[in-house]
Amino acid sequence: MPKIYTRTGDKGETSLWDGTRVPKDHPLMKINGLLDEAFSLLGAARSVAPKVLREEIFCLQTLIMDIMTFVARGKKEYSLPDAKSLEVKIDLYQDKYPLNLYSVLSKRGKFIVPGESLGESLLHVARSIVRAAEREAVSAVREGFLDERILPLLNRLSDFLYILAVACIFEEFVERLVKVLYRELTSLWKEEGGGIMTRNTGKELNLEDALVILEAAKKKAREINVPMVIAVVDEAGMLVAFNRMDGALPISCDLAVKKAKTAALIRMPTHEVADLVQPGKPLYGLQSDPDLCCFGGGFPLKRNGIVVGGIGVSGGTVEQDIEVAKAALEVFK
C-alpha cells in the first residue's frame, strides 16, 4: 500500500497529471479543490438520498472525477464530457419532477430555502460549491489556464444538482406517503365495531393457507406451460411462502414479492394500482417506490371481506400472471 504522506507537497506545490509542478493556490488547483469538496459532499448525499436516486448521484461523482482529471491534465490529452448529456438528463428529470411541484412540497413559494430534508440540503450545498468552481473557472479561462468548454459543463452540472434536489424532496415525500398508507391500511384489518382496535383472530393468513395457494398457482402455471414465481405475504406485506418453479426467470423472484406486497398494502390488484399511478391520478409518484410494483399479477387475499395478505405472480406476460394468480384466489374463497 502506498504511503499516505510523500512530503512532495510540503513546500506548497503539487503536480499536474503531466508532471508539471504548480503552487497549490494555482487557479487550476482552486477549481479542483472545490470540485473535490462537491465530490465528497455528494457521497454524504448519496448515503441518505432515496434509493431511486443513489445511482444517479454516484454517476455524478464519476463525472466530477472526469472533470477534475481534465482540469489537472497539464499538456496531456483528455476528453472533456459533453454538457449536452447533462442537458438531456435535466430535461428528463424536469419532466418527471416539475419545479412548481417543488415549491408546493417545500412550502416556500418562488424562492427555495433548503432544509426540507438532509438529502435535499446536501445536494444544494454541493450545487453551491460547483457554482464556486464555475466562478474560479471563468478566471482560469480568461487567464489562459483552461479550455472554455468547461464553463457550460460546470453550469449544467450545478443545474442538474438543483433538479436532483427537487427529485430528492419529491421521492422522500413519496416514501413518507407510503409509510402513512402502510400504517393506515394495515390497521383496517384489525378494526372492529365501536371503533375498538383489537386483533381479529381467525382471519389471519397462516402457512397452511399459503402453501395451498402456492400449489393452486403452480398447477395453473403448469397447465399453461409457463414457469412462474409465486409469493404469498401476510396483511403487513411480510413474506409467508415463496416458490420459484424450474425455469422461471431470476428477475421474477423480486417482482413476485413486490406484487404480493403491493396488493396487500394498497388493498387492490396491482393492475388496478397501475391506473392510479399515472400522471394526474391519486397515487401518482407511488410507482417510484422501489419496494412496490404496479405490474399486473398481484392480488389481495381476502377472508370474510377482510384483506389478510397478498399473492404475487411473475414469469409470463401480464395476462398470464393475472390468470395464474386468479386461479390461486379460487382456492382461498
mmCIF file of C-alpha atoms in Angstrom:
data_model
loop_
_atom_site.group_PDB
_atom_site.id
_atom_site.type_symbol
_atom_site.label_atom_id
_atom_site.label_comp_id
_atom_site.label_asym_id
_atom_site.label_seq_id
_atom_site.Cartn_x
_atom_site.Cartn_y
_atom_site.Cartn_z
ATOM 1 C CA MET A 1 0.000 0.000 0.000
ATOM 2 C CA PRO A 2 1.429 3.434 -0.917
ATOM 3 C CA LYS A 3 2.194 5.852 1.871
ATOM 4 C CA ILE A 4 -0.416 8.444 2.824
ATOM 5 C CA TYR A 5 2.263 11.134 3.054
ATOM 6 C CA THR A 6 5.031 11.717 0.493
ATOM 7 C CA ARG A 7 6.409 15.110 1.650
ATOM 8 C CA THR A 8 6.456 16.247 -2.002
ATOM 9 C CA GLY A 9 3.869 18.902 -1.239
ATOM 10 C CA ASP A 10 5.410 20.240 1.946
ATOM 11 C CA LYS A 11 6.581 23.406 0.191
ATOM 12 C CA GLY A 12 3.146 24.321 -1.097
ATOM 13 C CA GLU A 13 3.425 22.766 -4.529
ATOM 14 C CA THR A 14 1.704 19.866 -6.265
ATOM 15 C CA SER A 15 1.881 18.143 -9.645
ATOM 16 C CA LEU A 16 -0.414 18.206 -12.644
ATOM 17 C CA TRP A 17 -1.043 14.950 -14.481
ATOM 18 C CA ASP A 18 1.832 15.596 -16.898
ATOM 19 C CA GLY A 19 4.259 16.141 -14.021
ATOM 20 C CA THR A 20 4.300 19.942 -14.122
ATOM 21 C CA ARG A 21 4.779 21.412 -10.653
ATOM 22 C CA VAL A 22 2.405 24.227 -9.710
ATOM 23 C CA PRO A 23 1.642 26.045 -6.454
ATOM 24 C CA LYS A 24 -1.317 24.690 -4.512
ATOM 25 C CA ASP A 25 -3.102 28.020 -4.861
ATOM 26 C CA HIS A 26 -2.821 27.861 -8.654
ATOM 27 C CA PRO A 27 -6.164 28.626 -10.388
ATOM 28 C CA LEU A 28 -6.444 25.031 -11.572
ATOM 29 C CA MET A 29 -5.878 23.710 -8.060
ATOM 30 C CA LYS A 30 -8.519 26.068 -6.678
ATOM 31 C CA ILE A 31 -11.046 24.661 -9.141
ATOM 32 C CA ASN A 32 -10.169 21.071 -8.313
ATOM 33 C CA GLY A 33 -10.222 21.801 -4.605
ATOM 34 C CA LEU A 34 -13.814 22.989 -4.889
ATOM 35 C CA LEU A 35 -14.777 20.058 -7.105
ATOM 36 C CA ASP A 36 -13.229 17.703 -4.557
ATOM 37 C CA GLU A 37 -15.464 19.259 -1.891
ATOM 38 C CA ALA A 38 -18.523 18.746 -4.081
ATOM 39 C CA PHE A 39 -17.406 15.174 -4.858
ATOM 40 C CA SER A 40 -17.090 14.301 -1.162
ATOM 41 C CA LEU A 41 -20.338 16.006 -0.238
ATOM 42 C CA LEU A 42 -22.180 14.008 -2.873
ATOM 43 C CA GLY A 43 -21.007 10.883 -1.065
ATOM 44 C CA ALA A 44 -22.834 12.080 2.028
ATOM 45 C CA ALA A 45 -25.895 12.955 -0.063
ATOM 46 C CA ARG A 46 -25.878 9.514 -1.669
ATOM 47 C CA SER A 47 -25.836 7.793 1.718
ATOM 48 C CA VAL A 48 -29.091 9.464 2.818
ATOM 49 C CA ALA A 49 -30.896 10.024 -0.501
ATOM 50 C CA PRO A 50 -33.879 7.887 -1.578
ATOM 51 C CA LYS A 51 -32.769 4.612 -3.142
ATOM 52 C CA VAL A 52 -34.029 5.548 -6.604
ATOM 53 C CA LEU A 53 -31.589 8.491 -6.769
ATOM 54 C CA ARG A 54 -28.428 6.921 -5.377
ATOM 55 C CA GLU A 55 -27.139 5.513 -8.667
ATOM 56 C CA GLU A 56 -27.598 8.883 -10.361
ATOM 57 C CA ILE A 57 -25.637 10.631 -7.607
ATOM 58 C CA PHE A 58 -22.867 8.046 -7.964
ATOM 59 C CA CYS A 59 -22.738 8.775 -11.709
ATOM 60 C CA LEU A 60 -22.322 12.468 -10.905
ATOM 61 C CA GLN A 61 -19.399 11.664 -8.621
ATOM 62 C CA THR A 62 -17.794 9.782 -11.512
ATOM 63 C CA LEU A 63 -18.403 12.757 -13.792
ATOM 64 C CA ILE A 64 -16.745 15.115 -11.321
ATOM 65 C CA MET A 65 -13.672 12.850 -11.255
ATOM 66 C CA ASP A 66 -13.512 13.115 -15.049
ATOM 67 C CA ILE A 67 -13.758 16.905 -14.867
ATOM 68 C CA MET A 68 -11.012 17.063 -12.225
ATOM 69 C CA THR A 69 -8.765 14.934 -14.422
ATOM 70 C CA PHE A 70 -9.393 17.292 -17.344
ATOM 71 C CA VAL A 71 -8.597 20.344 -15.211
ATOM 72 C CA ALA A 72 -5.321 18.858 -13.922
ATOM 73 C CA ARG A 73 -4.246 17.202 -17.185
ATOM 74 C CA GLY A 74 -1.487 19.707 -17.965
ATOM 75 C CA LYS A 75 -0.324 19.049 -21.524
ATOM 76 C CA LYS A 76 -1.814 15.570 -21.651
ATOM 77 C CA GLU A 77 -4.836 14.812 -23.808
ATOM 78 C CA TYR A 78 -8.078 14.008 -22.000
ATOM 79 C CA SER A 79 -11.605 14.187 -23.353
ATOM 80 C CA LEU A 80 -13.993 16.544 -21.622
ATOM 81 C CA PRO A 81 -17.530 15.155 -21.128
ATOM 82 C CA ASP A 82 -20.188 16.861 -23.243
ATOM 83 C CA ALA A 83 -22.551 19.226 -21.440
ATOM 84 C CA LYS A 84 -25.368 18.077 -23.731
ATOM 85 C CA SER A 85 -25.544 14.717 -21.968
ATOM 86 C CA LEU A 86 -26.415 16.573 -18.768
ATOM 87 C CA GLU A 87 -28.986 18.673 -20.599
ATOM 88 C CA VAL A 88 -30.778 15.504 -21.687
ATOM 89 C CA LYS A 89 -30.904 14.289 -18.091
ATOM 90 C CA ILE A 90 -32.048 17.674 -16.797
ATOM 91 C CA ASP A 91 -34.922 17.703 -19.289
ATOM 92 C CA LEU A 92 -35.938 14.159 -18.327
ATOM 93 C CA TYR A 93 -35.863 14.921 -14.617
ATOM 94 C CA GLN A 94 -37.719 18.200 -15.030
ATOM 95 C CA ASP A 95 -40.492 16.387 -16.907
ATOM 96 C CA LYS A 96 -40.761 13.915 -14.044
ATOM 97 C CA TYR A 97 -40.254 16.395 -11.197
ATOM 98 C CA PRO A 98 -41.799 19.775 -12.188
ATOM 99 C CA LEU A 99 -40.268 22.761 -10.409
ATOM 100 C CA ASN A 100 -43.692 24.138 -9.455
ATOM 101 C CA LEU A 101 -44.287 20.926 -7.517
ATOM 102 C CA TYR A 102 -41.066 21.629 -5.599
ATOM 103 C CA SER A 103 -42.391 24.973 -4.433
ATOM 104 C CA VAL A 104 -45.509 23.224 -3.156
ATOM 105 C CA LEU A 105 -43.647 20.445 -1.349
ATOM 106 C CA SER A 106 -41.099 22.815 0.188
ATOM 107 C CA LYS A 107 -43.841 25.281 1.225
ATOM 108 C CA ARG A 108 -41.580 28.193 0.275
ATOM 109 C CA GLY A 109 -43.196 29.565 -2.854
ATOM 110 C CA LYS A 110 -40.952 31.034 -5.546
ATOM 111 C CA PHE A 111 -37.740 31.204 -3.505
ATOM 112 C CA ILE A 112 -36.266 27.870 -2.496
ATOM 113 C CA VAL A 113 -34.908 27.629 1.047
ATOM 114 C CA PRO A 114 -33.142 24.262 1.516
ATOM 115 C CA GLY A 115 -33.914 22.343 4.669
ATOM 116 C CA GLU A 116 -36.882 20.089 3.960
ATOM 117 C CA SER A 117 -34.620 17.043 4.150
ATOM 118 C CA LEU A 118 -30.972 16.197 4.732
ATOM 119 C CA GLY A 119 -30.524 14.740 1.237
ATOM 120 C CA GLU A 120 -32.004 17.805 -0.444
ATOM 121 C CA SER A 121 -29.861 20.141 1.667
ATOM 122 C CA LEU A 122 -26.631 18.269 0.916
ATOM 123 C CA LEU A 123 -27.357 18.378 -2.812
ATOM 124 C CA HIS A 124 -27.900 22.134 -2.597
ATOM 125 C CA VAL A 125 -24.600 22.579 -0.766
ATOM 126 C CA ALA A 126 -22.849 20.553 -3.488
ATOM 127 C CA ARG A 127 -24.580 22.742 -6.083
ATOM 128 C CA SER A 128 -23.316 25.945 -4.446
ATOM 129 C CA ILE A 129 -19.761 24.550 -4.353
ATOM 130 C CA VAL A 130 -19.920 23.696 -8.069
ATOM 131 C CA ARG A 131 -21.096 27.261 -8.688
ATOM 132 C CA ALA A 132 -17.984 28.496 -6.855
ATOM 133 C CA ALA A 133 -15.831 26.199 -9.019
ATOM 134 C CA GLU A 134 -17.506 27.679 -12.088
ATOM 135 C CA ARG A 135 -16.591 31.198 -10.965
ATOM 136 C CA GLU A 136 -12.953 30.156 -10.495
ATOM 137 C CA ALA A 137 -13.061 28.516 -13.927
ATOM 138 C CA VAL A 138 -14.165 31.786 -15.518
ATOM 139 C CA SER A 139 -10.972 33.416 -14.220
ATOM 140 C CA ALA A 140 -8.844 30.438 -15.271
ATOM 141 C CA VAL A 141 -10.232 30.550 -18.810
ATOM 142 C CA ARG A 142 -9.669 34.283 -19.032
ATOM 143 C CA GLU A 143 -6.037 33.847 -17.908
ATOM 144 C CA GLY A 144 -5.459 31.083 -20.447
ATOM 145 C CA PHE A 145 -5.077 28.190 -17.995
ATOM 146 C CA LEU A 146 -8.177 26.294 -19.066
ATOM 147 C CA ASP A 147 -10.306 25.431 -22.108
ATOM 148 C CA GLU A 148 -13.516 27.475 -22.209
ATOM 149 C CA ARG A 149 -15.532 24.319 -22.954
ATOM 150 C CA ILE A 150 -15.513 23.559 -19.244
ATOM 151 C CA LEU A 151 -17.769 26.527 -18.450
ATOM 152 C CA PRO A 152 -21.053 25.188 -19.874
ATOM 153 C CA LEU A 153 -20.291 21.765 -18.355
ATOM 154 C CA LEU A 154 -19.904 23.181 -14.837
ATOM 155 C CA ASN A 155 -23.003 25.310 -15.350
ATOM 156 C CA ARG A 156 -25.099 22.298 -16.357
ATOM 157 C CA LEU A 157 -23.644 20.275 -13.509
ATOM 158 C CA SER A 158 -24.942 22.777 -10.966
ATOM 159 C CA ASP A 159 -28.299 22.862 -12.790
ATOM 160 C CA PHE A 160 -28.541 19.077 -12.591
ATOM 161 C CA LEU A 161 -27.743 19.137 -8.880
ATOM 162 C CA TYR A 162 -30.642 21.562 -8.465
ATOM 163 C CA ILE A 163 -33.112 19.260 -10.220
ATOM 164 C CA LEU A 164 -31.749 16.311 -8.198
ATOM 165 C CA ALA A 165 -32.576 18.238 -5.031
ATOM 166 C CA VAL A 166 -36.097 18.648 -6.432
ATOM 167 C CA ALA A 167 -36.245 14.904 -7.092
ATOM 168 C CA CYS A 168 -34.925 14.153 -3.608
ATOM 169 C CA ILE A 169 -37.615 16.073 -1.772
ATOM 170 C CA PHE A 170 -40.286 14.579 -4.046
ATOM 171 C CA GLU A 171 -39.102 10.989 -3.585
ATOM 172 C CA GLU A 172 -38.831 11.467 0.175
ATOM 173 C CA PHE A 173 -42.383 12.798 0.166
ATOM 174 C CA VAL A 174 -43.461 9.634 -1.669
ATOM 175 C CA GLU A 175 -41.630 7.489 0.890
ATOM 176 C CA ARG A 176 -43.451 9.278 3.721
ATOM 177 C CA LEU A 177 -46.747 8.836 1.890
ATOM 178 C CA VAL A 178 -46.136 5.114 1.508
ATOM 179 C CA LYS A 179 -45.405 4.807 5.214
ATOM 180 C CA VAL A 180 -48.645 6.612 6.043
ATOM 181 C CA LEU A 181 -50.584 4.368 3.653
ATOM 182 C CA TYR A 182 -48.914 1.343 5.176
ATOM 183 C CA ARG A 183 -49.802 2.411 8.709
ATOM 184 C CA GLU A 184 -53.381 3.331 7.899
ATOM 185 C CA LEU A 185 -54.200 0.467 5.571
ATOM 186 C CA THR A 186 -52.666 -2.288 7.681
ATOM 187 C CA SER A 187 -54.756 -1.114 10.631
ATOM 188 C CA LEU A 188 -58.002 -1.657 8.719
ATOM 189 C CA TRP A 189 -57.835 -5.433 9.019
ATOM 190 C CA LYS A 190 -57.859 -5.098 12.831
ATOM 191 C CA GLU A 191 -60.766 -2.689 13.085
ATOM 192 C CA GLU A 192 -63.997 -3.927 14.663
ATOM 193 C CA GLY A 193 -67.310 -2.335 15.600
ATOM 194 C CA GLY A 194 -67.402 0.587 18.044
ATOM 195 C CA GLY A 195 -64.020 1.846 16.892
ATOM 196 C CA ILE A 196 -62.158 -0.521 19.241
ATOM 197 C CA MET A 197 -58.918 -1.786 17.714
ATOM 198 C CA THR A 198 -58.239 -5.421 18.531
ATOM 199 C CA ARG A 199 -56.570 -8.259 16.679
ATOM 200 C CA ASN A 200 -59.185 -10.158 14.707
ATOM 201 C CA THR A 201 -58.122 -13.745 15.397
ATOM 202 C CA GLY A 202 -59.273 -16.395 12.986
ATOM 203 C CA LYS A 203 -58.853 -14.104 9.996
ATOM 204 C CA GLU A 204 -55.066 -14.309 9.687
ATOM 205 C CA LEU A 205 -53.259 -15.939 6.791
ATOM 206 C CA ASN A 206 -51.230 -18.898 8.027
ATOM 207 C CA LEU A 207 -48.576 -21.048 6.392
ATOM 208 C CA GLU A 208 -51.032 -23.825 5.615
ATOM 209 C CA ASP A 209 -53.203 -21.369 3.680
ATOM 210 C CA ALA A 210 -50.183 -20.015 1.833
ATOM 211 C CA LEU A 211 -48.997 -23.472 0.754
ATOM 212 C CA VAL A 212 -52.441 -24.327 -0.628
ATOM 213 C CA ILE A 213 -52.406 -21.068 -2.592
ATOM 214 C CA LEU A 214 -48.936 -21.831 -3.931
ATOM 215 C CA GLU A 215 -49.972 -25.275 -5.142
ATOM 216 C CA ALA A 216 -53.043 -23.890 -6.929
ATOM 217 C CA ALA A 217 -50.913 -21.280 -8.678
ATOM 218 C CA LYS A 218 -48.280 -23.846 -9.675
ATOM 219 C CA LYS A 219 -50.976 -26.148 -11.061
ATOM 220 C CA LYS A 220 -52.320 -23.393 -13.301
ATOM 221 C CA ALA A 221 -48.805 -22.384 -14.380
ATOM 222 C CA ARG A 222 -48.119 -25.956 -15.457
ATOM 223 C CA GLU A 223 -51.410 -26.034 -17.383
ATOM 224 C CA ILE A 224 -50.397 -23.011 -19.462
ATOM 225 C CA ASN A 225 -46.795 -24.296 -19.626
ATOM 226 C CA VAL A 226 -45.165 -21.167 -18.170
ATOM 227 C CA PRO A 227 -42.724 -21.486 -15.235
ATOM 228 C CA MET A 228 -43.705 -18.934 -12.615
ATOM 229 C CA VAL A 229 -42.508 -17.420 -9.371
ATOM 230 C CA ILE A 230 -45.247 -17.205 -6.743
ATOM 231 C CA ALA A 231 -45.082 -15.240 -3.494
ATOM 232 C CA VAL A 232 -47.614 -15.048 -0.674
ATOM 233 C CA VAL A 233 -47.399 -12.337 2.006
ATOM 234 C CA ASP A 234 -49.433 -11.519 5.104
ATOM 235 C CA GLU A 235 -51.533 -8.390 5.673
ATOM 236 C CA ALA A 236 -48.399 -6.395 6.604
ATOM 237 C CA GLY A 237 -46.575 -7.384 3.409
ATOM 238 C CA MET A 238 -44.261 -9.869 5.137
ATOM 239 C CA LEU A 239 -43.367 -12.993 3.173
ATOM 240 C CA VAL A 240 -45.182 -16.169 4.264
ATOM 241 C CA ALA A 241 -44.430 -18.570 1.398
ATOM 242 C CA PHE A 242 -42.426 -18.451 -1.814
ATOM 243 C CA ASN A 243 -41.854 -20.796 -4.740
ATOM 244 C CA ARG A 244 -39.771 -20.475 -7.879
ATOM 245 C CA MET A 245 -40.658 -23.101 -10.454
ATOM 246 C CA ASP A 246 -37.847 -24.626 -12.501
ATOM 247 C CA GLY A 247 -37.043 -22.416 -15.465
ATOM 248 C CA ALA A 248 -38.603 -19.236 -14.061
ATOM 249 C CA LEU A 249 -36.673 -16.043 -14.772
ATOM 250 C CA PRO A 250 -34.472 -14.761 -11.902
ATOM 251 C CA ILE A 251 -35.944 -11.254 -12.150
ATOM 252 C CA SER A 252 -39.385 -12.711 -11.459
ATOM 253 C CA CYS A 253 -38.301 -13.581 -7.912
ATOM 254 C CA ASP A 254 -38.133 -9.925 -6.949
ATOM 255 C CA LEU A 255 -41.205 -8.921 -8.953
ATOM 256 C CA ALA A 256 -43.455 -11.603 -7.457
ATOM 257 C CA VAL A 257 -42.692 -10.498 -3.896
ATOM 258 C CA LYS A 258 -43.214 -6.828 -4.758
ATOM 259 C CA LYS A 259 -46.537 -7.570 -6.472
ATOM 260 C CA ALA A 260 -47.780 -9.510 -3.453
ATOM 261 C CA LYS A 261 -46.643 -6.792 -1.063
ATOM 262 C CA THR A 262 -48.223 -4.018 -3.137
ATOM 263 C CA ALA A 263 -51.553 -5.841 -3.382
ATOM 264 C CA ALA A 264 -51.609 -6.472 0.371
ATOM 265 C CA LEU A 265 -50.669 -2.957 1.432
ATOM 266 C CA ILE A 266 -52.699 -0.996 -1.118
ATOM 267 C CA ARG A 267 -55.621 -3.445 -0.793
ATOM 268 C CA MET A 268 -56.222 -3.800 -4.520
ATOM 269 C CA PRO A 269 -54.959 -5.760 -7.543
ATOM 270 C CA THR A 270 -51.716 -4.385 -8.923
ATOM 271 C CA HIS A 271 -53.117 -3.914 -12.436
ATOM 272 C CA GLU A 272 -55.647 -1.506 -10.900
ATOM 273 C CA VAL A 273 -52.886 0.287 -8.992
ATOM 274 C CA ALA A 274 -51.147 0.804 -12.346
ATOM 275 C CA ASP A 275 -54.019 3.016 -13.472
ATOM 276 C CA LEU A 276 -53.876 5.111 -10.295
ATOM 277 C CA VAL A 277 -50.183 5.998 -10.544
ATOM 278 C CA GLN A 278 -50.481 7.700 -13.928
ATOM 279 C CA PRO A 279 -49.864 11.489 -14.072
ATOM 280 C CA GLY A 280 -52.813 13.346 -12.589
ATOM 281 C CA LYS A 281 -54.146 10.282 -10.756
ATOM 282 C CA PRO A 282 -54.410 9.974 -6.924
ATOM 283 C CA LEU A 283 -51.357 7.743 -6.399
ATOM 284 C CA TYR A 284 -49.050 9.363 -8.957
ATOM 285 C CA GLY A 285 -45.479 9.040 -7.701
ATOM 286 C CA LEU A 286 -46.066 5.771 -5.885
ATOM 287 C CA GLN A 287 -44.523 3.928 -8.848
ATOM 288 C CA SER A 288 -41.167 5.376 -7.795
ATOM 289 C CA ASP A 289 -41.131 3.358 -4.580
ATOM 290 C CA PRO A 290 -38.507 0.612 -5.091
ATOM 291 C CA ASP A 291 -40.356 -1.834 -2.826
ATOM 292 C CA LEU A 292 -43.653 -1.739 -4.715
ATOM 293 C CA CYS A 293 -44.701 -2.945 -8.166
ATOM 294 C CA CYS A 294 -47.544 -1.749 -10.365
ATOM 295 C CA PHE A 295 -47.471 -4.531 -12.968
ATOM 296 C CA GLY A 296 -50.436 -6.888 -13.158
ATOM 297 C CA GLY A 297 -50.150 -10.183 -11.302
ATOM 298 C CA GLY A 298 -50.691 -9.156 -7.685
ATOM 299 C CA PHE A 299 -53.969 -9.617 -5.795
ATOM 300 C CA PRO A 300 -55.040 -9.057 -2.208
ATOM 301 C CA LEU A 301 -56.131 -12.178 -0.341
ATOM 302 C CA LYS A 302 -59.429 -11.662 1.468
ATOM 303 C CA ARG A 303 -61.209 -13.681 4.122
ATOM 304 C CA ASN A 304 -64.735 -12.646 5.049
ATOM 305 C CA GLY A 305 -64.198 -9.431 3.143
ATOM 306 C CA ILE A 306 -61.052 -8.519 5.088
ATOM 307 C CA VAL A 307 -57.624 -8.373 3.448
ATOM 308 C CA VAL A 308 -55.332 -10.832 5.209
ATOM 309 C CA GLY A 309 -52.489 -10.952 2.725
ATOM 310 C CA GLY A 310 -51.493 -10.855 -0.919
ATOM 311 C CA ILE A 311 -50.317 -13.070 -3.750
ATOM 312 C CA GLY A 312 -47.844 -12.054 -6.425
ATOM 313 C CA VAL A 313 -47.134 -13.986 -9.613
ATOM 314 C CA SER A 314 -44.425 -13.260 -12.182
ATOM 315 C CA GLY A 315 -42.866 -15.136 -15.046
ATOM 316 C CA GLY A 316 -45.139 -14.784 -18.052
ATOM 317 C CA THR A 317 -46.960 -11.972 -19.747
ATOM 318 C CA VAL A 318 -49.060 -9.696 -17.556
ATOM 319 C CA GLU A 319 -52.157 -11.556 -18.725
ATOM 320 C CA GLN A 320 -50.618 -14.933 -17.857
ATOM 321 C CA ASP A 321 -49.513 -13.692 -14.440
ATOM 322 C CA ILE A 322 -53.049 -12.478 -13.728
ATOM 323 C CA GLU A 323 -54.548 -15.763 -14.946
ATOM 324 C CA VAL A 324 -52.347 -17.826 -12.619
ATOM 325 C CA ALA A 325 -52.992 -15.506 -9.651
ATOM 326 C CA LYS A 326 -56.765 -15.680 -10.186
ATOM 327 C CA ALA A 327 -56.612 -19.472 -10.227
ATOM 328 C CA ALA A 328 -54.929 -19.361 -6.819
ATOM 329 C CA LEU A 329 -57.589 -16.978 -5.497
ATOM 330 C CA GLU A 330 -60.258 -19.568 -6.261
ATOM 331 C CA VAL A 331 -58.932 -21.912 -3.565
ATOM 332 C CA PHE A 332 -58.901 -19.152 -0.960
ATOM 333 C CA LYS A 333 -62.538 -18.107 -1.141
#
